mmCIF file of C-alpha atoms in Angstrom:
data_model
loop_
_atom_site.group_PDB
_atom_site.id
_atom_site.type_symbol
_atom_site.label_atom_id
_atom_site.label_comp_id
_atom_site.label_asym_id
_atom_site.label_seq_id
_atom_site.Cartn_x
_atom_site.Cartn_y
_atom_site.Cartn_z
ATOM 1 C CA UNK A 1 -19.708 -6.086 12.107
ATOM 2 C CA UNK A 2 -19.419 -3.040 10.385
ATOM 3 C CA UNK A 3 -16.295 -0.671 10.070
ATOM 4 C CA UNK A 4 -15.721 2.926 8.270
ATOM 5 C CA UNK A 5 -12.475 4.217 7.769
ATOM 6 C CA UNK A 6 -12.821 7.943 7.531
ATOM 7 C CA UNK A 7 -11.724 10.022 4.381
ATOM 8 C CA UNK A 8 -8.198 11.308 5.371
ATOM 9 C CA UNK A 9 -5.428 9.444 3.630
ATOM 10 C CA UNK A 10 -7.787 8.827 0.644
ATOM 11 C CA UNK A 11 -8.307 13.090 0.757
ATOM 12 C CA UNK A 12 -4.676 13.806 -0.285
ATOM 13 C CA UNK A 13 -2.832 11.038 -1.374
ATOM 14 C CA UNK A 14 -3.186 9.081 -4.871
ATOM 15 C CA UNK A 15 -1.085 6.542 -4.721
ATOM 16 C CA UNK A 16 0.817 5.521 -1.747
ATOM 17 C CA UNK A 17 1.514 3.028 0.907
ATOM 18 C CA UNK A 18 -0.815 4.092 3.964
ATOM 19 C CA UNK A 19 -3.886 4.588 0.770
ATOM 20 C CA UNK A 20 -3.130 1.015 -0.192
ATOM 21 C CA UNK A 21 -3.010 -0.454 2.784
ATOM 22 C CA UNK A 22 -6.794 0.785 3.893
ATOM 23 C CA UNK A 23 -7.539 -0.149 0.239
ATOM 24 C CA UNK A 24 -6.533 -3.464 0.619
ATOM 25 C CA UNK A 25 -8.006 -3.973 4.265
ATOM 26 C CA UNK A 26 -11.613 -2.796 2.849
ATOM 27 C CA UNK A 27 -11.352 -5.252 0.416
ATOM 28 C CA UNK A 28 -9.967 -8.247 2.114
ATOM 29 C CA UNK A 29 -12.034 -8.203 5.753
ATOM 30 C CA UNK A 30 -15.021 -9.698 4.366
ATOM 31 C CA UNK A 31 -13.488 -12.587 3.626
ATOM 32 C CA UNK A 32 -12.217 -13.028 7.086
ATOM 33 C CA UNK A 33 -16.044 -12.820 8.676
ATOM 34 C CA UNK A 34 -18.934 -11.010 8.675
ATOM 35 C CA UNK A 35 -17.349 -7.493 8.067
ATOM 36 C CA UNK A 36 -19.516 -4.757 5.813
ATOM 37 C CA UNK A 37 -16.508 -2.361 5.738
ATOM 38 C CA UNK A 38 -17.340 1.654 3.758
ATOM 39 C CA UNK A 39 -14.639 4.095 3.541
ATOM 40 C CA UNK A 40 -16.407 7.689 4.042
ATOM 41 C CA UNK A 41 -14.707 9.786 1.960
ATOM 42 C CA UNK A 42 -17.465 12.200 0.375
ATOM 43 C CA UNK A 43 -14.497 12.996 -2.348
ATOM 44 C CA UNK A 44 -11.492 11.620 -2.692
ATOM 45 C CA UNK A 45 -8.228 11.562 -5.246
ATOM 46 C CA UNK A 46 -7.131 7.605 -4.346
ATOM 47 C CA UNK A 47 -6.361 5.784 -7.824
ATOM 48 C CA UNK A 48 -6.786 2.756 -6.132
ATOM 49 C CA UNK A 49 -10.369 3.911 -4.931
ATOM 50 C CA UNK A 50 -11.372 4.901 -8.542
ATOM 51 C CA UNK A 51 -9.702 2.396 -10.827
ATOM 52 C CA UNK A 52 -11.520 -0.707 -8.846
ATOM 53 C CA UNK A 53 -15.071 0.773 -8.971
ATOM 54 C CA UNK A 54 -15.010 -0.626 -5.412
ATOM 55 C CA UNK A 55 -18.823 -0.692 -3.313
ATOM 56 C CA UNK A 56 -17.287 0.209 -0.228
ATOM 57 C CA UNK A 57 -16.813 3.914 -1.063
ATOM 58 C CA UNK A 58 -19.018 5.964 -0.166
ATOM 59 C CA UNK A 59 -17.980 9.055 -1.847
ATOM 60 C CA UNK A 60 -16.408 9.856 -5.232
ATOM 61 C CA UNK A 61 -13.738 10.426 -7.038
ATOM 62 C CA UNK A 62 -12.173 14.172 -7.768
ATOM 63 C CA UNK A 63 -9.292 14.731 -10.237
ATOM 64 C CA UNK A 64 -8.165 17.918 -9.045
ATOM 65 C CA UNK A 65 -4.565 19.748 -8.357
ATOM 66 C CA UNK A 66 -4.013 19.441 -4.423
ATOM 67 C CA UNK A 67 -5.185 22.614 -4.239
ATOM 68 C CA UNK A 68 -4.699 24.483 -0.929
ATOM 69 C CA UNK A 69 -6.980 27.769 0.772
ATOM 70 C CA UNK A 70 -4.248 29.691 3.353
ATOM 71 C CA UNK A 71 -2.073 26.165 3.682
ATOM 72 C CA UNK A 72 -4.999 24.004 4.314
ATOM 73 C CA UNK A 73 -5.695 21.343 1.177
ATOM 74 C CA UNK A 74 -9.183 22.089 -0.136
ATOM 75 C CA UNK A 75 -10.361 18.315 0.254
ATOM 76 C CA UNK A 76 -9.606 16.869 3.381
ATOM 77 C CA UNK A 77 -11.216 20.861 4.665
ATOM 78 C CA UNK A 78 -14.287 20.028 2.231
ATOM 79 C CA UNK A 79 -14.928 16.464 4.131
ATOM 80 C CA UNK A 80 -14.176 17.839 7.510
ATOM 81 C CA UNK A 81 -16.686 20.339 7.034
ATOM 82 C CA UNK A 82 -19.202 17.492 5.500
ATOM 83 C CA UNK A 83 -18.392 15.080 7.941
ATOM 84 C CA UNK A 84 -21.738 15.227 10.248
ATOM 85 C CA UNK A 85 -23.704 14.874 7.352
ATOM 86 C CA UNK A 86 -21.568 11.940 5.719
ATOM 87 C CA UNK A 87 -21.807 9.906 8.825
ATOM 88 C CA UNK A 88 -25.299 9.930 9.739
ATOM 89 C CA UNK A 89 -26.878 6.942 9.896
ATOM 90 C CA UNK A 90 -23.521 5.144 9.521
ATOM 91 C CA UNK A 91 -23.499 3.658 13.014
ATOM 92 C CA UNK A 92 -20.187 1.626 12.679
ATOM 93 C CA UNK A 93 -19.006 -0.666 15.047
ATOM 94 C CA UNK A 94 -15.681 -0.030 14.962
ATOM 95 C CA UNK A 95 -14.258 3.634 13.136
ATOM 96 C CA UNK A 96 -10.861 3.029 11.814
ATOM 97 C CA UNK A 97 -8.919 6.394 11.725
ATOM 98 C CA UNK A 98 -6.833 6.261 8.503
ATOM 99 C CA UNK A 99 -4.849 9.227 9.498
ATOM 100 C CA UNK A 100 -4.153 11.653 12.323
ATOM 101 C CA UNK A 101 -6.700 14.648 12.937
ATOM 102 C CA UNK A 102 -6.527 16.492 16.187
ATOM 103 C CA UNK A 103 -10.500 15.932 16.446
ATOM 104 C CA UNK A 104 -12.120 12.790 15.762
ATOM 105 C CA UNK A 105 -14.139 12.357 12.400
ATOM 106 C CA UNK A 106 -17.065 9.800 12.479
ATOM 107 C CA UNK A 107 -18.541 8.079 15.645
ATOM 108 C CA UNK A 108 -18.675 4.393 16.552
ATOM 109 C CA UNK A 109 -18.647 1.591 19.175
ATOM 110 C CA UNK A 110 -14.737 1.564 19.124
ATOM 111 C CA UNK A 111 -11.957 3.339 17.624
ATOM 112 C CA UNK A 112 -8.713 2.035 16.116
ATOM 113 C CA UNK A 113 -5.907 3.813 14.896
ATOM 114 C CA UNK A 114 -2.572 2.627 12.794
ATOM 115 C CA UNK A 115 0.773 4.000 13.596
ATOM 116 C CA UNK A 116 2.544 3.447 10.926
ATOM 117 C CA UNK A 117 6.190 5.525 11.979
ATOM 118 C CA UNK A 118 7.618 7.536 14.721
ATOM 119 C CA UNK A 119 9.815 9.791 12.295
ATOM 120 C CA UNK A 120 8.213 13.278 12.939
ATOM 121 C CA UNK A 121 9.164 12.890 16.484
ATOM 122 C CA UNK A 122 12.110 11.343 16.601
ATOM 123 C CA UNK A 123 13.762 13.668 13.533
ATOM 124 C CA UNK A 124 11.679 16.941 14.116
ATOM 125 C CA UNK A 125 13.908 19.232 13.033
ATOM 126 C CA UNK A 126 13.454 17.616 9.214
ATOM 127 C CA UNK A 127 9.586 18.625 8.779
ATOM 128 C CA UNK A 128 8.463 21.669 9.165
ATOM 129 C CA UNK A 129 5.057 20.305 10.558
ATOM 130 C CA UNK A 130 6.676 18.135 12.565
ATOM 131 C CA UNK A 131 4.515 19.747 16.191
ATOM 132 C CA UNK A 132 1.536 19.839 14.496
ATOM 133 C CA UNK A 133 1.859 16.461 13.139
ATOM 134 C CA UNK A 134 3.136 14.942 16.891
ATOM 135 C CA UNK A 135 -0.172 16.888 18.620
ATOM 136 C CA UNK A 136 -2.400 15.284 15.718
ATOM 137 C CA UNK A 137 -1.198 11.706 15.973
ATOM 138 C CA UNK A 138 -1.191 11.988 20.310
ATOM 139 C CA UNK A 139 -4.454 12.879 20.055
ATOM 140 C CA UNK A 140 -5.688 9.837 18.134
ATOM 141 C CA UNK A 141 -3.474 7.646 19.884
ATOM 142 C CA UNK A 142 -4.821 8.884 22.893
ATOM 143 C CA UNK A 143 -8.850 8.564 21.833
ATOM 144 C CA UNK A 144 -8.164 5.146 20.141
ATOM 145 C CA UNK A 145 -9.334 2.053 22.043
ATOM 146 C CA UNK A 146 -6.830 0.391 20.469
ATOM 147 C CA UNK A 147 -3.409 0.948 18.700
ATOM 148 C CA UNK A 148 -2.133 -0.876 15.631
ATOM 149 C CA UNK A 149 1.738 -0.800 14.476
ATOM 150 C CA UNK A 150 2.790 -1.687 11.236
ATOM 151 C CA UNK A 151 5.999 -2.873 12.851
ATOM 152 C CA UNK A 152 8.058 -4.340 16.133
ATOM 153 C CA UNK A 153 10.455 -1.429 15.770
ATOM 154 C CA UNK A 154 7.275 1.113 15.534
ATOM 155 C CA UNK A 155 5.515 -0.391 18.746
ATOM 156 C CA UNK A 156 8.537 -0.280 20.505
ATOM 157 C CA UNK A 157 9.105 3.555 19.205
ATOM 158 C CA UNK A 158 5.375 4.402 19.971
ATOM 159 C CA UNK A 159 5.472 3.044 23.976
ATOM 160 C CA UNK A 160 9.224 4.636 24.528
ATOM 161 C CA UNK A 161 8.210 7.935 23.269
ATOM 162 C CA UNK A 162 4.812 8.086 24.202
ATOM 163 C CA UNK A 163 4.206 5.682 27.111
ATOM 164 C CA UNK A 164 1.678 3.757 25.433
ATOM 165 C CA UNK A 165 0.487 1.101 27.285
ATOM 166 C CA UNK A 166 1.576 -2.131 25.591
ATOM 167 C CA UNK A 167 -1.522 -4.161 25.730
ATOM 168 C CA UNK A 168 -3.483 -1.315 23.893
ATOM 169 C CA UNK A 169 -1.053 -1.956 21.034
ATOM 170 C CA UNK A 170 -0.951 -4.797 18.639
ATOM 171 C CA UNK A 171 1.850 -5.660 15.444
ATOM 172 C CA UNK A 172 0.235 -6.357 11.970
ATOM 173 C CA UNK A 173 2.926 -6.363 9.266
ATOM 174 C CA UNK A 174 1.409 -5.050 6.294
ATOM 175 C CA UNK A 175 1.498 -7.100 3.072
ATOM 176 C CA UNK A 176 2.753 -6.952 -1.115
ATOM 177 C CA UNK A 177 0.382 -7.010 -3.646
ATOM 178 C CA UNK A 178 0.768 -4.491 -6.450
ATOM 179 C CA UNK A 179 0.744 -6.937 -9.345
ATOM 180 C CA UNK A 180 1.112 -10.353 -9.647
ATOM 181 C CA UNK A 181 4.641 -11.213 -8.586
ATOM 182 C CA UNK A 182 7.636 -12.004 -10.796
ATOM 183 C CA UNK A 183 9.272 -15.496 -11.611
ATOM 184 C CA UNK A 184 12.657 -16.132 -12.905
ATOM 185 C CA UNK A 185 11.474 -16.263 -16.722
ATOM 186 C CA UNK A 186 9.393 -12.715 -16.685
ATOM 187 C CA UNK A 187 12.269 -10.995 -14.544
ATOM 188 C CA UNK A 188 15.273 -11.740 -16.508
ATOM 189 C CA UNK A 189 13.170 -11.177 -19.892
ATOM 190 C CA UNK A 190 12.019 -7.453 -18.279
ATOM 191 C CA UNK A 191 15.834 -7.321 -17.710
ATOM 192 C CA UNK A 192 16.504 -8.051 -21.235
ATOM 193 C CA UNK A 193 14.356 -5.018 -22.433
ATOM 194 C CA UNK A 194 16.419 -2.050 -21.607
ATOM 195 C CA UNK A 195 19.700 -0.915 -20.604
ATOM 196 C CA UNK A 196 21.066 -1.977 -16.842
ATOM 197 C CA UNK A 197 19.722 0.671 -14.202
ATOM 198 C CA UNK A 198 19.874 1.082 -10.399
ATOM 199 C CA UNK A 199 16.165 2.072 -9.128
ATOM 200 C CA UNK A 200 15.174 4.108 -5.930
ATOM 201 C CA UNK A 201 11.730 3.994 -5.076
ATOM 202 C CA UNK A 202 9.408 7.049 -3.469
ATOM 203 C CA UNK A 203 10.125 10.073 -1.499
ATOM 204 C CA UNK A 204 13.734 11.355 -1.336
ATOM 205 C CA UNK A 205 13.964 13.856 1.388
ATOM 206 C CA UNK A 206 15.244 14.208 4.848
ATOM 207 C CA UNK A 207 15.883 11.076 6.186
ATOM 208 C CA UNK A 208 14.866 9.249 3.294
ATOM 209 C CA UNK A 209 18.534 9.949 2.457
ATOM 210 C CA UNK A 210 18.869 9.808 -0.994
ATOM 211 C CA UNK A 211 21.624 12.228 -1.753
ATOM 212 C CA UNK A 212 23.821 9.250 0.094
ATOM 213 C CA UNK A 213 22.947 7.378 -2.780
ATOM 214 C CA UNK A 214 23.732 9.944 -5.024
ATOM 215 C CA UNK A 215 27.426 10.124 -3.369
ATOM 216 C CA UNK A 216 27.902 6.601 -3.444
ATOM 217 C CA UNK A 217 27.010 6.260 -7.327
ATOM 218 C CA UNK A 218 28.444 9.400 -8.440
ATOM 219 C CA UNK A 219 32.122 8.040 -7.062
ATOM 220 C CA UNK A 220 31.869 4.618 -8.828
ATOM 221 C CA UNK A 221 33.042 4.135 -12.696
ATOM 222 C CA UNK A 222 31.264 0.538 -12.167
ATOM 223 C CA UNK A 223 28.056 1.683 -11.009
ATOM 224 C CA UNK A 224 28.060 5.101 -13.513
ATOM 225 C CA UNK A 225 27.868 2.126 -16.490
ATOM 226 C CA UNK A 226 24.214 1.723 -15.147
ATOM 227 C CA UNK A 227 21.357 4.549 -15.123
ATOM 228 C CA UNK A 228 19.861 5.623 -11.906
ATOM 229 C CA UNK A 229 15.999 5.659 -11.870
ATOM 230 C CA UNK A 230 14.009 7.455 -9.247
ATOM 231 C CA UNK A 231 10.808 6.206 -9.475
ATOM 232 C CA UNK A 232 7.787 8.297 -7.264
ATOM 233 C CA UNK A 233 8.126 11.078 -5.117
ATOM 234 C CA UNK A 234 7.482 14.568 -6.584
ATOM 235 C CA UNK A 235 9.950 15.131 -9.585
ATOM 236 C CA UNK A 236 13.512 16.212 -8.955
ATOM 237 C CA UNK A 237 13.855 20.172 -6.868
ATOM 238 C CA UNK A 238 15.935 22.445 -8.578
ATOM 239 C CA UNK A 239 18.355 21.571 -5.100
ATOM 240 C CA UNK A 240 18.228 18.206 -6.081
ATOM 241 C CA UNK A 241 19.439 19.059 -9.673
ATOM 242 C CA UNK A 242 21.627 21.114 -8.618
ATOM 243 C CA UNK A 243 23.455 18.325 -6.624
ATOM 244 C CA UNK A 244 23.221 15.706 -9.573
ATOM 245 C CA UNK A 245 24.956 18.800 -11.938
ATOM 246 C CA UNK A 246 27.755 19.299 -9.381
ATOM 247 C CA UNK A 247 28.096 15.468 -9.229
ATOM 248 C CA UNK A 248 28.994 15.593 -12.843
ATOM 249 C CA UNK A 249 26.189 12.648 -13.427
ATOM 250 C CA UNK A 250 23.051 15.041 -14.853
ATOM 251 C CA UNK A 251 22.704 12.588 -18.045
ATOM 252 C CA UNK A 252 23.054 9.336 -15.580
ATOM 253 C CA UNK A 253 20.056 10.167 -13.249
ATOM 254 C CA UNK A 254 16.346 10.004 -14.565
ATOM 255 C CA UNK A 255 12.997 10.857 -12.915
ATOM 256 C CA UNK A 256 9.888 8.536 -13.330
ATOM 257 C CA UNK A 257 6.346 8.018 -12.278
ATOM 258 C CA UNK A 258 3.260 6.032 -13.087
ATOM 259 C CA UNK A 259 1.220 3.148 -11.792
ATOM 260 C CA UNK A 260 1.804 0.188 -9.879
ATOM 261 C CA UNK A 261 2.040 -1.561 -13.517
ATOM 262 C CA UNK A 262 4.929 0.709 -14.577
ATOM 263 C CA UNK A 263 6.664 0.505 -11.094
ATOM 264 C CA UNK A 264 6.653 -3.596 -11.626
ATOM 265 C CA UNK A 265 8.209 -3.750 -14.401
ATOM 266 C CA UNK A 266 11.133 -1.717 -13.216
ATOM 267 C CA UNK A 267 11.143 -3.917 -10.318
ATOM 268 C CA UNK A 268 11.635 -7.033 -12.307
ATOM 269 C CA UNK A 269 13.926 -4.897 -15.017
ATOM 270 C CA UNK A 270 16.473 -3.104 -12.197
ATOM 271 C CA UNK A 271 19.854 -4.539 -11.361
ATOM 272 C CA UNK A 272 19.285 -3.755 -7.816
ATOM 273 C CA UNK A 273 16.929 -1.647 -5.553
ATOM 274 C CA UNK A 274 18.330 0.565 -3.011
ATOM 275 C CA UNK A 275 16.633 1.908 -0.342
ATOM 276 C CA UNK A 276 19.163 3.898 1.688
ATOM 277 C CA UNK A 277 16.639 5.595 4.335
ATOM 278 C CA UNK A 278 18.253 6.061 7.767
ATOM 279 C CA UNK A 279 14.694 5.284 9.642
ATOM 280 C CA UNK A 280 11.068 3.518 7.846
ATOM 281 C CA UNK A 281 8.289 2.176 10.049
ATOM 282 C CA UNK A 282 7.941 -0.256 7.858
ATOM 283 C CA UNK A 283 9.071 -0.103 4.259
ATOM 284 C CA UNK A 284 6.950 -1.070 1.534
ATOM 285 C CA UNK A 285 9.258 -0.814 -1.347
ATOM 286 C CA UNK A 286 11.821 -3.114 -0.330
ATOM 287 C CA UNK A 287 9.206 -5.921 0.203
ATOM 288 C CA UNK A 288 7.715 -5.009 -3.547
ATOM 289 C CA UNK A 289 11.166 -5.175 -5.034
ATOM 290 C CA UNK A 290 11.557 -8.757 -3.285
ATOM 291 C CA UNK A 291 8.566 -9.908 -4.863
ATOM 292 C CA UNK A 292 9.425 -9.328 -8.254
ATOM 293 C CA UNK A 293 12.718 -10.506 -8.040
ATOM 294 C CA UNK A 294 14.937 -7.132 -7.388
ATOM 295 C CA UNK A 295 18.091 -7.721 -5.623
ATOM 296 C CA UNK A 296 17.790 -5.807 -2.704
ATOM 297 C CA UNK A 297 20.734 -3.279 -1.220
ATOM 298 C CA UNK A 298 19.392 -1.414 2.279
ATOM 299 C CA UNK A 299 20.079 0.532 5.043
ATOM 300 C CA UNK A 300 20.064 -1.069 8.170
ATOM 301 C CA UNK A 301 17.804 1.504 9.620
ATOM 302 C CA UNK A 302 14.780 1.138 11.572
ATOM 303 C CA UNK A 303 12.523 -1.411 10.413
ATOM 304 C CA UNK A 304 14.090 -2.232 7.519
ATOM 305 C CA UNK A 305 16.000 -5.793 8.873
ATOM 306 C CA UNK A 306 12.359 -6.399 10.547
ATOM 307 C CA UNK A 307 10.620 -6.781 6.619
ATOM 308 C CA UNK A 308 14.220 -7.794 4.670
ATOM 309 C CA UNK A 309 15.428 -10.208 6.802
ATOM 310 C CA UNK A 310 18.284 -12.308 5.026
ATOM 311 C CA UNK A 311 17.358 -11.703 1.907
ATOM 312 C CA UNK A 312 19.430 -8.093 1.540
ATOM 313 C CA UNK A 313 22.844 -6.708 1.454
ATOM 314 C CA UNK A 314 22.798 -4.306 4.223
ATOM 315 C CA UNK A 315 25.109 -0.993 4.442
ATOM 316 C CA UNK A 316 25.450 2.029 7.757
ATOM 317 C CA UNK A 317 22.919 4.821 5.973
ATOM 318 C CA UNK A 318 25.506 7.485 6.890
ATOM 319 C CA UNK A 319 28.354 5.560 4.909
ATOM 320 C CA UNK A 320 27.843 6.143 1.085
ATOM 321 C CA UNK A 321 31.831 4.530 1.099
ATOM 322 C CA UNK A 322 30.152 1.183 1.906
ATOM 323 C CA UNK A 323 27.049 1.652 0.523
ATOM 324 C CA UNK A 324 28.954 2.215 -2.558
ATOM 325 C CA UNK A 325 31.132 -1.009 -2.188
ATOM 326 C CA UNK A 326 28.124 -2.975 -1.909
ATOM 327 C CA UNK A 327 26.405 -1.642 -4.531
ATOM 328 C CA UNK A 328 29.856 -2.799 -6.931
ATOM 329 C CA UNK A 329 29.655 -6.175 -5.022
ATOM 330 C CA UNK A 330 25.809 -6.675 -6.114
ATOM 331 C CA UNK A 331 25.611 -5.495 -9.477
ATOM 332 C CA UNK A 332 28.965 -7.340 -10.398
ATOM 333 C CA UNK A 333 28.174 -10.828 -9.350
ATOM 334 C CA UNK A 334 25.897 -12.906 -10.426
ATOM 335 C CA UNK A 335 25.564 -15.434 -7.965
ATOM 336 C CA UNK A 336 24.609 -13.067 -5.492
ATOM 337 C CA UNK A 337 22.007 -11.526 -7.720
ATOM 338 C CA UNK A 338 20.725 -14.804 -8.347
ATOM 339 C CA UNK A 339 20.481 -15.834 -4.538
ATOM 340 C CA UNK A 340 19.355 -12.656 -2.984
ATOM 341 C CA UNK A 341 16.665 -13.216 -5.747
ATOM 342 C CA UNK A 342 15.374 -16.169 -4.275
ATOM 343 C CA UNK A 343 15.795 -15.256 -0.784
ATOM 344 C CA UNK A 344 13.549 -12.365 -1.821
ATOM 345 C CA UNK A 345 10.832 -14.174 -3.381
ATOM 346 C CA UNK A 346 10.626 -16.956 0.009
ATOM 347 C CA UNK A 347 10.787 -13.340 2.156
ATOM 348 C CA UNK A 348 7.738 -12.068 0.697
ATOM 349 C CA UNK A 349 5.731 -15.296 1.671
ATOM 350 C CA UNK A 350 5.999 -14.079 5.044
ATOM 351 C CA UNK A 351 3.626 -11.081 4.485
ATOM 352 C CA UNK A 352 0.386 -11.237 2.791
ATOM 353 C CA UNK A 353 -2.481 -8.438 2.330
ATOM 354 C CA UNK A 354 -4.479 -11.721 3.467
ATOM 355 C CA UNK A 355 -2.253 -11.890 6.651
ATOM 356 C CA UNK A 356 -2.897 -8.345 7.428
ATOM 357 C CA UNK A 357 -6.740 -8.352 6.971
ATOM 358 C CA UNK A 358 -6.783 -11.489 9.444
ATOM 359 C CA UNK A 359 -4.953 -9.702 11.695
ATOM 360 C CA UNK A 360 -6.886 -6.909 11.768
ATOM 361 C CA UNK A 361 -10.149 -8.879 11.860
ATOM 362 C CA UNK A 362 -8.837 -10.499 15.138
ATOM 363 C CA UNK A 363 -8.325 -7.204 16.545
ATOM 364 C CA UNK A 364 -11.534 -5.703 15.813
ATOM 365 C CA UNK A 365 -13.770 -8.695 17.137
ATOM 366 C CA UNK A 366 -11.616 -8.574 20.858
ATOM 367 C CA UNK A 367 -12.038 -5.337 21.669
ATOM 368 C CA UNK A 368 -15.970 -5.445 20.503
#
């Protein structure tokens, strides 16, 4: 069977959760049955694409600025416009959009499309794009054949809000991967290495409701003994420092990026991971942080309890009073570090890039 995911998420984002998950899908199928999978992305900026030499790609790697022509990014307009060229001869079985375009890119028996979140129409008024966006992903909801939703709580979100039927939807948890995972020794010798820090992983706007966390830490002499590391995400807005200034804790608070390998290590090195978003459709950094041993502190928001189950402290997103208590609670005793470890490392069994590519596989060969 073959199947072509189309050049969208790899056009614009390097590194990133939707990117990986396509990444890891192209490279996992084949091993679940006679799948020749290409991603069609003419050029692309995905690390993931270029650092694994991968033969699936048909396309290449750019490393350019995202670079924009009137608000429209330069790539994903360069392989729109390339598209009819890029596909010919392709003839895929099934075309697996990897993004939402208000016109369909490629052609092929079926069509599948992931839903990964509901946010842009349930919080609206937080992206500026937010009609654009909710016309773009109706539209490929509506031309897919079949629906896939990274969680419960996001197939129950997509059929409430847009009357999907249910049987044209199916659940496929995504998985962890990003390095090999942590064990007891390699964590608490990665903790050894540096001075105690709190870490929040990714994007901080909006609902991702970091400025909660900011509250909470800011108001506790116990938890202002650790740094706080914000790892991804563009670097800190002058807003954003700002806030940190007025909080008094500007030499507390530290910006970082880099690879998966980088991110890992603060995983295994962090006294806790927070992840204090009021709504995820799935959340991929609390299931990382579980892998390589991170106590885990979240927000009780979306599908967050779907992918922690017991093995976080939970807090109300809009309460940075408890989310502050809990923090103290965490970071101060060790038992509970030690257990939420543990429940962390069983939770992650649960979901497997290998899971996911099955899944997917199933899906694929039924509605051939």
């Amino acid at each position: 069977m073959k199947v072509a995911f189309d050049h969208q998420i790899f056009s614009f984002q390097p590194y990133g959760g939707v990117s990986r998950y396509f990444f890891e899908l192209a490279s996992r199928l084949p091993a679940h049955g006679a799948f020749d999978v290409s991603v069609v992305a003419p050029w692309h900026v995905n690390k993931y694409l270029a650092d694994s030499g991968s033969s699936f790609t048909r396309g290449r790697y750019v490393n350019i600025p995202p670079y924009t022509i009137g608000g429209i990014s330069v790539i994903p307009m360069a392989n729109q416009l390339v598209a009819p060229w890029t596909w010919r001869g392709a003839k895929p079985d099934i075309v697996h959009e990897t993004y939402f375009a208000p016109k369909p890119v490629g052609k092929g028996r079926r069509r599948v499309v992931t839903v990964y979140d509901m946010i842009h129409e349930l919080l609206p008024a937080e992206f500026p794009d937010a009609k654009r966006m909710t016309a773009a992903k109706r539209a490929a909801v509506d031309r897919a054949d079949h629906v896939i939703c990274i969680s419960e709580n996001t197939q129950r979100d997509l059929v409430r809000i847009y009357g999907v039927n249910p049987e044209k939807t199916s659940v496929v948890h995504l998985g962890y991967s990003m390095t090999a995972g942590a064990n007891a020794t390699t964590t608490q010798e990665d903790r050894q290495k540096t001075a105690p820090f709190l870490l929040y992983v990714g994007n901080r706007r909006g609902y991702k409701n970091f400025s909660t966390l900011l509250q909470a830490y800011a108001s506790s002499p116990v938890l202002r003994e650790l740094e706080l590391i914000a790892f991804g995400g563009p670097p800190l807005l002058p807003d954003e420092h700002e806030e940190i200034g007025a909080l008094g804790i500007t030499d507390r608070v530290r910006y970082e990026s880099g690879s998966d390998q980088k991110l890992a290590t603060r995983y295994r090195a962090a006294a806790a991971f927070v992840c204090p978003s009021k709504y995820e459709g799935f959340g991929l950094p609390p299931l990382e942080a579980m892998g390589h041993g991170c106590p885990v502190v979240c927000s009780n928001g979306g599908s967050i309890p779907e992918v922690v189950g017991d093995a976080g402290v939970y807090f109300d997103p809009n309460d940075h009073e408890e989310l502050r208590a809990v923090l103290e609670r965490v970071v101060t005793t060790d038992e509970l570090q030690a257990d939420l470890r543990e429940r962390g490392y069983a939770r992650t069994a649960v979901f497997s890039w290998d899971k996911c590519a099955a899944g997917t596989a199933q899906i694929y060969r039924e509605i051939i």
